[in-house]
Amino acid sequence: MNEIQTVGAEAASLEPVQSPNSKEPRQAERPWIYGLLIAPSAVVANGVVQGGVLAYLLSQQGIGSKGQSHLVFLLALPTWLYFLWSPITDFFVKRRTWLVAGAVTAAAFMAIAFHLHSLSSDISEGLMLISACCTQLVVSSCGGMMGAMSTERAKRVSSGFYQAGSLGFGALAVSALIPLSSRVSADKLGLAAGAMITLPALLAFAAPHQETIATGSFSATMQRVWSEFKATFFRWEALPYTACMVFPMASGSAIGLLPGVAQQYGVNGDSVAWINGLVGGLMMTAGAVGMGAIRYKMRAGQMYMIIALINCAALAVLWLGPLKPSTYLAGTVLYLLTIGACYTMFTAVVLEFMGHSGKSGSTRYSIINSLGNLPVVYMLIVDGIGGEHWGGRGLAGIECVVGAIGATILLSYFLTAGRSPVPAN
């Protein structure tokens, strides 16, 4: 037995053993609940910060694009760096308790920031930054809780609901808070945002019970954590899984850029709002849930690469099709539908990479998930170059080609040198 196998065997020995004849774990998994538990992070990150609510409110206060982009970038930093403070969710109290605490604290700081009226002030920026940091405790807690589920099937279904909730609640926050901002005071708007952040998190108390892992002394705890880190990261197979995180396929970077090239396809503003707004949100949510419901027996990495290639084919419609509204409609809808499925498979790969949560699941999930945010950033630059030089077709084409190359390389690995498939339970 080589070193990698030894570490893997060591990790397996640390996992709780379930009786094969017991039906209780399957009945108690409740994978759908993660579509609601991720809502606090979705409202803040995908709604208020990156979804456009904050930019809209700043524009109403006379803040230009430069100031808006500066603040949005600042508040987006926690989604890349939260692995620095996420380890706390593995200790002291249960993960679901950390989830509720993170959501309630984030809601309070967000409501206070709105109460100060001037969202561009240093105090408001600081309060919103703290709120954004606190909601990342929701992400790490969800990751650790999903990793503790007893079957691969339950993890895959939970990945679908998790991504659907992330996309859906982000869109809901945008569609609710922007119209509400012209009808109520800033104080009431802050309370509404706080309620959207807090209320779904309370369902954490209905989450399945997870066994508390007792390790005794601090030294014993650290020894177990180190064993789990070795089992996840110190193995040859960690390299292709890491590549799944940082390679350029299925980044979704074109989501926010496609409206900017719609006019080149002859699409007017109302149609863009319809296609990229409500319909687009529904398509991504449907893709995420649908992908989670599909039964497959191959490894998550293999299926992820296949869906990523289908996503590239959707981009090819925009790249190679005629510059007509029908091309934009078909290509964008297919792209958004498949990117929702890709996001589900991404989370499934993260969970497969991580293995069982054990004592350090939230920490390991946060590290892996943070790596997955890198392609979103650098592909925005790559897509921008394509759009600047070759227009809308170039934007879609460069993401299509670069993503297809990355997906093909990794699919070739998983089909030839990857681990043998295991049946989805």
Short mmCIF file of C-alpha atoms in Angstrom, two decimals:
data_model
loop_
_atom_site.label_atom_id
_atom_site.label_comp_id
_atom_site.label_asym_id
_atom_site.label_seq_id
_atom_site.Cartn_x
_atom_site.Cartn_y
_atom_site.Cartn_z
CA MET A 1 0.00 0.00 0.00
CA ASN A 2 1.55 3.32 -1.09
CA GLU A 3 1.42 6.62 0.79
CA ILE A 4 -1.64 7.91 -1.03
CA GLN A 5 -3.58 4.73 -0.36
CA THR A 6 -2.47 4.77 3.26
CA VAL A 7 -3.78 8.30 3.75
CA GLY A 8 -7.04 7.40 2.04
CA ALA A 9 -7.47 4.35 4.27
CA GLU A 10 -6.73 6.49 7.30
CA ALA A 11 -9.43 8.99 6.30
CA ALA A 12 -11.94 6.23 5.66
CA SER A 13 -11.35 4.88 9.14
CA LEU A 14 -12.32 8.28 10.57
CA GLU A 15 -15.73 8.39 8.87
CA PRO A 16 -18.83 7.35 10.76
CA VAL A 17 -20.09 3.93 9.75
CA GLN A 18 -23.76 3.54 8.88
CA SER A 19 -25.56 0.25 8.95
CA PRO A 20 -26.41 -0.85 5.40
CA ASN A 21 -29.79 -2.06 6.61
CA SER A 22 -30.71 1.22 8.24
CA LYS A 23 -33.14 3.45 6.36
CA GLU A 24 -32.98 6.32 8.84
CA PRO A 25 -30.04 8.23 7.25
CA ARG A 26 -31.75 8.27 3.87
CA GLN A 27 -35.00 9.55 5.34
CA ALA A 28 -33.28 12.24 7.39
CA GLU A 29 -30.91 13.70 4.75
CA ARG A 30 -33.33 16.42 3.46
CA PRO A 31 -31.06 17.64 0.62
CA TRP A 32 -33.68 20.20 -0.42
CA ILE A 33 -33.08 22.23 2.74
CA TYR A 34 -29.72 23.53 1.44
CA GLY A 35 -31.58 25.49 -1.23
CA LEU A 36 -32.98 27.57 1.63
CA LEU A 37 -30.02 27.58 3.99
CA ILE A 38 -27.76 29.24 1.39
CA ALA A 39 -30.25 32.11 1.01
CA PRO A 40 -28.51 34.55 3.42
CA SER A 41 -25.30 34.42 1.40
CA ALA A 42 -27.24 34.59 -1.88
CA VAL A 43 -29.13 37.73 -0.84
CA VAL A 44 -25.95 39.55 0.18
CA ALA A 45 -23.43 38.33 -2.42
CA ASN A 46 -25.60 37.55 -5.46
CA GLY A 47 -28.28 40.13 -4.75
CA VAL A 48 -27.12 43.24 -2.90
CA VAL A 49 -23.41 43.24 -3.86
CA GLN A 50 -22.93 41.57 -7.24
CA GLY A 51 -26.55 41.39 -8.36
CA GLY A 52 -26.90 45.14 -8.87
CA VAL A 53 -28.90 46.32 -5.85
CA LEU A 54 -25.99 48.20 -4.32
CA ALA A 55 -24.93 49.73 -7.64
CA TYR A 56 -28.50 50.91 -8.26
CA LEU A 57 -28.80 52.48 -4.81
CA LEU A 58 -25.42 54.18 -5.16
CA SER A 59 -26.45 55.63 -8.52
CA GLN A 60 -29.56 57.04 -6.85
CA GLN A 61 -27.26 58.77 -4.36
CA GLY A 62 -25.19 60.33 -7.15
CA ILE A 63 -22.23 57.91 -7.03
CA GLY A 64 -20.71 57.27 -10.46
CA SER A 65 -19.58 54.01 -12.05
CA LYS A 66 -16.04 54.30 -10.70
CA GLY A 67 -17.22 54.61 -7.12
CA GLN A 68 -19.75 51.83 -7.61
CA SER A 69 -17.19 49.40 -9.03
CA HIS A 70 -14.75 50.19 -6.23
CA LEU A 71 -17.28 49.39 -3.52
CA VAL A 72 -18.65 46.28 -5.27
CA PHE A 73 -15.10 44.95 -5.68
CA LEU A 74 -14.36 45.59 -2.01
CA LEU A 75 -17.49 43.78 -0.86
CA ALA A 76 -16.84 40.87 -3.24
CA LEU A 77 -13.45 40.14 -1.65
CA PRO A 78 -14.90 37.93 1.13
CA THR A 79 -16.10 35.41 -1.49
CA TRP A 80 -12.43 34.83 -2.41
CA LEU A 81 -10.85 35.10 1.03
CA TYR A 82 -13.35 33.55 3.41
CA PHE A 83 -11.22 30.44 3.87
CA LEU A 84 -9.15 32.63 6.24
CA TRP A 85 -11.90 32.79 8.87
CA SER A 86 -14.17 29.87 7.88
CA PRO A 87 -12.27 27.31 10.07
CA ILE A 88 -14.19 28.68 13.06
CA THR A 89 -17.35 26.93 11.80
CA ASP A 90 -15.73 23.55 12.47
CA PHE A 91 -15.32 24.21 16.19
CA PHE A 92 -17.01 25.23 19.47
CA VAL A 93 -20.67 24.85 18.38
CA LYS A 94 -22.58 22.99 15.67
CA ARG A 95 -22.29 24.15 12.08
CA ARG A 96 -25.98 24.97 11.87
CA THR A 97 -25.53 27.25 14.90
CA TRP A 98 -22.71 29.06 13.11
CA LEU A 99 -24.95 29.35 10.05
CA VAL A 100 -27.71 31.08 11.99
CA ALA A 101 -25.24 33.28 13.88
CA GLY A 102 -23.55 34.36 10.64
CA ALA A 103 -26.88 35.18 8.98
CA VAL A 104 -28.33 37.12 11.92
CA THR A 105 -25.13 39.11 12.39
CA ALA A 106 -24.92 39.86 8.67
CA ALA A 107 -28.55 41.00 8.61
CA ALA A 108 -27.99 43.33 11.56
CA PHE A 109 -24.93 45.01 10.03
CA MET A 110 -26.64 45.36 6.65
CA ALA A 111 -29.71 46.96 8.22
CA ILE A 112 -27.55 49.43 10.16
CA ALA A 113 -25.59 50.30 6.99
CA PHE A 114 -28.84 51.12 5.18
CA HIS A 115 -30.01 53.14 8.20
CA LEU A 116 -27.01 55.47 7.77
CA HIS A 117 -28.47 56.46 4.36
CA SER A 118 -25.12 57.34 2.72
CA LEU A 119 -23.98 53.91 1.50
CA SER A 120 -20.69 55.33 0.22
CA SER A 121 -19.55 56.57 3.63
CA ASP A 122 -16.64 54.81 5.31
CA ILE A 123 -18.85 53.59 8.16
CA SER A 124 -21.47 52.14 5.80
CA GLU A 125 -18.78 50.46 3.70
CA GLY A 126 -17.25 48.94 6.82
CA LEU A 127 -20.60 47.67 8.07
CA MET A 128 -21.48 46.11 4.71
CA LEU A 129 -18.02 44.51 4.52
CA ILE A 130 -18.57 42.91 7.93
CA SER A 131 -21.98 41.72 6.72
CA ALA A 132 -20.40 40.17 3.62
CA CYS A 133 -17.78 38.43 5.76
CA CYS A 134 -20.41 37.03 8.14
CA THR A 135 -22.54 35.56 5.36
CA GLN A 136 -19.54 33.51 4.22
CA LEU A 137 -19.94 31.59 7.46
CA VAL A 138 -23.21 30.42 5.91
CA VAL A 139 -21.34 29.09 2.87
CA SER A 140 -18.71 27.24 4.90
CA SER A 141 -21.34 25.83 7.27
CA CYS A 142 -23.46 24.55 4.37
CA GLY A 143 -20.38 22.96 2.82
CA GLY A 144 -19.47 21.16 6.01
CA MET A 145 -23.04 19.97 6.53
CA MET A 146 -23.40 18.68 2.96
CA GLY A 147 -20.08 16.88 3.24
CA ALA A 148 -21.41 14.98 6.26
CA MET A 149 -24.30 13.46 4.30
CA SER A 150 -24.16 9.67 4.20
CA THR A 151 -24.64 8.94 0.47
CA GLU A 152 -23.19 10.23 -2.79
CA ARG A 153 -26.72 10.53 -4.16
CA ALA A 154 -27.80 12.82 -1.32
CA LYS A 155 -24.73 15.01 -1.82
CA ARG A 156 -25.45 15.39 -5.54
CA VAL A 157 -29.10 16.27 -5.01
CA SER A 158 -28.16 18.75 -2.28
CA SER A 159 -25.67 20.36 -4.71
CA GLY A 160 -28.54 21.05 -7.10
CA PHE A 161 -30.75 22.65 -4.48
CA TYR A 162 -27.79 24.55 -3.03
CA GLN A 163 -26.98 26.19 -6.36
CA ALA A 164 -30.64 26.75 -7.20
CA GLY A 165 -31.10 28.56 -3.91
CA SER A 166 -27.96 30.61 -4.46
CA LEU A 167 -29.14 31.72 -7.90
CA GLY A 168 -32.83 32.03 -7.06
CA PHE A 169 -32.57 34.03 -3.84
CA GLY A 170 -30.01 36.34 -5.45
CA ALA A 171 -32.44 37.10 -8.27
CA LEU A 172 -35.30 37.45 -5.79
CA ALA A 173 -33.34 40.02 -3.79
CA VAL A 174 -32.73 42.10 -6.91
CA SER A 175 -36.35 41.91 -8.10
CA ALA A 176 -37.68 42.81 -4.64
CA LEU A 177 -35.26 45.38 -3.22
CA ILE A 178 -34.78 47.63 -6.26
CA PRO A 179 -38.52 48.32 -6.82
CA LEU A 180 -39.02 48.62 -3.05
CA SER A 181 -36.29 51.26 -2.77
CA SER A 182 -38.50 53.86 -4.47
CA ARG A 183 -41.49 53.11 -2.27
CA VAL A 184 -40.10 52.96 1.27
CA SER A 185 -37.50 54.75 3.38
CA ALA A 186 -33.91 53.59 3.61
CA ASP A 187 -34.58 52.30 7.15
CA LYS A 188 -37.43 50.08 6.00
CA LEU A 189 -35.42 48.92 2.99
CA GLY A 190 -32.64 47.86 5.34
CA LEU A 191 -35.13 45.97 7.49
CA ALA A 192 -36.50 44.23 4.40
CA ALA A 193 -32.99 43.20 3.36
CA GLY A 194 -32.28 42.01 6.89
CA ALA A 195 -35.44 39.90 6.91
CA MET A 196 -34.52 38.28 3.59
CA ILE A 197 -31.11 37.42 5.05
CA THR A 198 -32.34 36.14 8.43
CA LEU A 199 -35.58 34.24 7.92
CA PRO A 200 -34.37 31.40 5.63
CA ALA A 201 -31.42 30.76 7.97
CA LEU A 202 -33.79 29.87 10.81
CA LEU A 203 -34.60 26.67 8.92
CA ALA A 204 -31.15 25.49 9.96
CA PHE A 205 -32.83 24.29 13.16
CA ALA A 206 -34.82 21.89 10.95
CA ALA A 207 -31.65 20.57 9.31
CA PRO A 208 -30.82 16.90 9.91
CA HIS A 209 -28.94 16.18 13.12
CA GLN A 210 -25.22 15.74 12.60
CA GLU A 211 -23.09 13.79 15.00
CA THR A 212 -20.67 15.87 17.04
CA ILE A 213 -17.14 14.55 16.68
CA ALA A 214 -15.36 14.48 20.03
CA THR A 215 -11.58 14.41 19.81
CA GLY A 216 -10.53 15.12 23.37
CA SER A 217 -7.46 17.29 23.77
CA PHE A 218 -6.33 20.10 21.50
CA SER A 219 -3.47 17.93 20.30
CA ALA A 220 -5.85 15.11 19.36
CA THR A 221 -8.10 17.57 17.51
CA MET A 222 -5.22 18.98 15.49
CA GLN A 223 -3.98 15.48 14.72
CA ARG A 224 -7.36 14.53 13.32
CA VAL A 225 -7.62 17.76 11.32
CA TRP A 226 -4.15 17.14 9.86
CA SER A 227 -5.14 13.57 8.91
CA GLU A 228 -8.22 14.87 7.10
CA PHE A 229 -6.19 17.51 5.27
CA LYS A 230 -3.70 14.88 4.14
CA ALA A 231 -6.52 12.63 2.93
CA THR A 232 -7.98 15.48 0.86
CA PHE A 233 -5.01 17.43 -0.46
CA PHE A 234 -1.91 15.24 -0.17
CA ARG A 235 -2.71 12.69 -2.87
CA TRP A 236 -2.08 12.52 -6.59
CA GLU A 237 -5.79 12.74 -7.35
CA ALA A 238 -5.94 16.14 -5.71
CA LEU A 239 -4.14 17.57 -8.76
CA PRO A 240 -6.91 16.92 -11.34
CA TYR A 241 -9.55 17.95 -8.83
CA THR A 242 -7.67 21.19 -8.25
CA ALA A 243 -7.55 21.63 -12.02
CA CYS A 244 -11.35 21.30 -12.04
CA MET A 245 -11.46 24.30 -9.74
CA VAL A 246 -9.04 26.59 -11.60
CA PHE A 247 -9.49 25.61 -15.27
CA PRO A 248 -11.59 28.04 -17.35
CA MET A 249 -14.62 25.90 -18.28
CA ALA A 250 -18.11 26.68 -16.95
CA SER A 251 -17.06 29.91 -15.22
CA GLY A 252 -20.31 31.70 -16.10
CA SER A 253 -18.34 34.90 -16.68
CA ALA A 254 -20.38 35.74 -19.77
CA ILE A 255 -23.58 36.04 -17.73
CA GLY A 256 -23.01 39.68 -16.88
CA LEU A 257 -21.42 40.54 -20.23
CA LEU A 258 -24.01 39.21 -22.67
CA PRO A 259 -26.47 42.11 -22.12
CA GLY A 260 -23.71 44.46 -23.30
CA VAL A 261 -23.52 42.78 -26.73
CA ALA A 262 -27.27 42.16 -27.18
CA GLN A 263 -27.67 45.18 -29.44
CA GLN A 264 -25.28 43.61 -31.93
CA TYR A 265 -27.85 40.83 -32.37
CA GLY A 266 -30.66 43.36 -32.82
CA VAL A 267 -32.12 42.82 -29.34
CA ASN A 268 -33.66 45.83 -27.59
CA GLY A 269 -33.50 46.73 -23.93
CA ASP A 270 -36.88 45.30 -22.94
CA SER A 271 -36.01 41.94 -24.44
CA VAL A 272 -32.63 41.92 -22.68
CA ALA A 273 -34.34 42.58 -19.35
CA TRP A 274 -36.69 39.68 -20.04
CA ILE A 275 -34.13 37.18 -21.34
CA ASN A 276 -31.32 37.97 -18.91
CA GLY A 277 -33.61 38.81 -15.99
CA LEU A 278 -36.56 36.72 -14.88
CA VAL A 279 -36.35 34.08 -17.62
CA GLY A 280 -32.58 33.79 -17.22
CA GLY A 281 -32.89 33.31 -13.46
CA LEU A 282 -35.53 30.62 -13.96
CA MET A 283 -33.36 28.87 -16.54
CA MET A 284 -30.32 28.75 -14.26
CA THR A 285 -32.43 27.56 -11.33
CA ALA A 286 -34.07 24.87 -13.47
CA GLY A 287 -30.68 23.74 -14.76
CA ALA A 288 -29.30 23.50 -11.23
CA VAL A 289 -32.21 21.52 -9.78
CA GLY A 290 -32.57 19.33 -12.88
CA MET A 291 -28.90 18.40 -12.84
CA GLY A 292 -29.10 17.48 -9.18
CA ALA A 293 -32.04 15.17 -9.89
CA ILE A 294 -30.29 13.22 -12.67
CA ARG A 295 -29.00 9.79 -11.65
CA TYR A 296 -25.59 8.87 -13.01
CA LYS A 297 -22.96 6.34 -12.01
CA MET A 298 -19.82 8.08 -13.23
CA ARG A 299 -17.61 10.25 -11.06
CA ALA A 300 -18.75 13.83 -10.52
CA GLY A 301 -15.64 15.11 -12.33
CA GLN A 302 -16.53 13.18 -15.49
CA MET A 303 -20.11 14.44 -15.56
CA TYR A 304 -18.95 17.99 -14.80
CA MET A 305 -16.71 18.01 -17.87
CA ILE A 306 -19.48 16.61 -20.08
CA ILE A 307 -21.92 19.30 -18.96
CA ALA A 308 -19.18 21.93 -19.38
CA LEU A 309 -18.76 20.86 -23.02
CA ILE A 310 -22.53 21.14 -23.54
CA ASN A 311 -22.29 24.64 -22.07
CA CYS A 312 -19.58 25.43 -24.64
CA ALA A 313 -21.93 24.19 -27.39
CA ALA A 314 -24.52 26.72 -26.18
CA LEU A 315 -21.91 29.47 -26.51
CA ALA A 316 -21.16 28.22 -30.02
CA VAL A 317 -24.72 29.22 -30.99
CA LEU A 318 -23.88 32.84 -30.14
CA TRP A 319 -20.43 32.54 -31.72
CA LEU A 320 -21.32 30.94 -35.03
CA GLY A 321 -24.99 31.87 -35.45
CA PRO A 322 -26.27 34.84 -37.48
CA LEU A 323 -26.53 38.20 -35.75
CA LYS A 324 -30.28 37.94 -35.21
CA PRO A 325 -32.51 38.25 -32.14
CA SER A 326 -33.44 34.57 -32.41
CA THR A 327 -29.75 33.65 -32.12
CA TYR A 328 -29.35 35.72 -28.98
CA LEU A 329 -32.53 34.28 -27.46
CA ALA A 330 -31.63 30.66 -28.18
CA GLY A 331 -27.95 30.97 -27.29
CA THR A 332 -28.50 32.91 -24.07
CA VAL A 333 -31.30 30.70 -22.77
CA LEU A 334 -29.28 27.53 -23.49
CA TYR A 335 -26.18 29.08 -21.94
CA LEU A 336 -27.98 30.05 -18.74
CA LEU A 337 -29.73 26.68 -18.49
CA THR A 338 -26.48 24.75 -18.86
CA ILE A 339 -24.49 27.07 -16.60
CA GLY A 340 -26.97 26.31 -13.82
CA ALA A 341 -26.29 22.60 -14.39
CA CYS A 342 -22.54 23.31 -14.42
CA TYR A 343 -22.74 25.09 -11.07
CA THR A 344 -24.47 22.06 -9.55
CA MET A 345 -21.77 19.75 -10.89
CA PHE A 346 -19.09 22.12 -9.62
CA THR A 347 -20.44 21.79 -6.08
CA ALA A 348 -20.70 18.02 -6.52
CA VAL A 349 -17.02 17.94 -7.53
CA VAL A 350 -16.09 20.06 -4.51
CA LEU A 351 -17.86 17.60 -2.22
CA GLU A 352 -16.26 14.61 -3.96
CA PHE A 353 -12.83 16.25 -3.71
CA MET A 354 -13.37 17.04 -0.04
CA GLY A 355 -14.61 13.61 1.00
CA HIS A 356 -16.42 13.19 4.30
CA SER A 357 -16.64 16.34 6.43
CA GLY A 358 -15.19 14.85 9.59
CA LYS A 359 -13.87 17.53 11.93
CA SER A 360 -12.56 20.00 9.32
CA GLY A 361 -15.16 19.79 6.55
CA SER A 362 -16.17 23.46 6.53
CA THR A 363 -12.53 24.54 6.32
CA ARG A 364 -11.64 22.18 3.50
CA TYR A 365 -14.83 23.07 1.62
CA SER A 366 -14.02 26.77 1.91
CA ILE A 367 -10.49 26.33 0.59
CA ILE A 368 -11.63 24.29 -2.41
CA ASN A 369 -14.62 26.52 -3.15
CA SER A 370 -12.45 29.65 -2.99
CA LEU A 371 -10.20 28.18 -5.68
CA GLY A 372 -13.28 27.79 -7.85
CA ASN A 373 -13.85 31.54 -7.83
CA LEU A 374 -10.58 32.20 -9.66
CA PRO A 375 -11.85 31.33 -13.18
CA VAL A 376 -14.78 33.70 -12.75
CA VAL A 377 -12.33 36.56 -12.28
CA TYR A 378 -9.78 35.84 -15.00
CA MET A 379 -12.38 34.74 -17.56
CA LEU A 380 -14.06 38.14 -17.20
CA ILE A 381 -10.82 39.61 -18.54
CA VAL A 382 -10.53 36.99 -21.28
CA ASP A 383 -14.15 37.47 -22.37
CA GLY A 384 -13.67 41.23 -22.34
CA ILE A 385 -10.70 40.92 -24.70
CA GLY A 386 -12.74 38.78 -27.07
CA GLY A 387 -15.64 41.22 -27.03
CA GLU A 388 -13.40 44.24 -27.54
CA HIS A 389 -11.64 42.79 -30.58
CA TRP A 390 -14.38 40.73 -32.24
CA GLY A 391 -17.67 41.91 -30.78
CA GLY A 392 -20.39 39.68 -29.36
CA ARG A 393 -19.31 36.69 -31.40
CA GLY A 394 -15.78 37.08 -30.13
CA LEU A 395 -16.93 37.23 -26.53
CA ALA A 396 -18.87 33.99 -26.86
CA GLY A 397 -16.28 32.37 -29.09
CA ILE A 398 -13.28 32.91 -26.84
CA GLU A 399 -15.09 31.52 -23.77
CA CYS A 400 -16.33 28.61 -25.88
CA VAL A 401 -12.88 27.68 -27.21
CA VAL A 402 -10.93 28.21 -23.99
CA GLY A 403 -13.54 26.37 -21.92
CA ALA A 404 -13.76 23.48 -24.38
CA ILE A 405 -9.98 23.00 -24.30
CA GLY A 406 -9.93 22.87 -20.50
CA ALA A 407 -12.94 20.52 -20.30
CA THR A 408 -11.53 18.18 -22.97
CA ILE A 409 -8.19 17.87 -21.17
CA LEU A 410 -9.80 17.02 -17.84
CA LEU A 411 -12.45 14.73 -19.33
CA SER A 412 -9.67 12.77 -21.03
CA TYR A 413 -7.99 12.33 -17.66
CA PHE A 414 -11.12 11.26 -15.80
CA LEU A 415 -12.03 8.77 -18.53
CA THR A 416 -8.59 7.17 -18.68
CA ALA A 417 -6.75 7.65 -15.39
CA GLY A 418 -9.47 8.65 -12.95
CA ARG A 419 -10.88 6.47 -10.26
CA SER A 420 -13.33 3.76 -11.24
CA PRO A 421 -16.98 4.86 -11.09
CA VAL A 422 -19.00 4.27 -7.96
CA PRO A 423 -22.77 3.86 -8.06
CA ALA A 424 -24.87 6.77 -6.84
CA ASN A 425 -26.76 5.53 -3.79
#
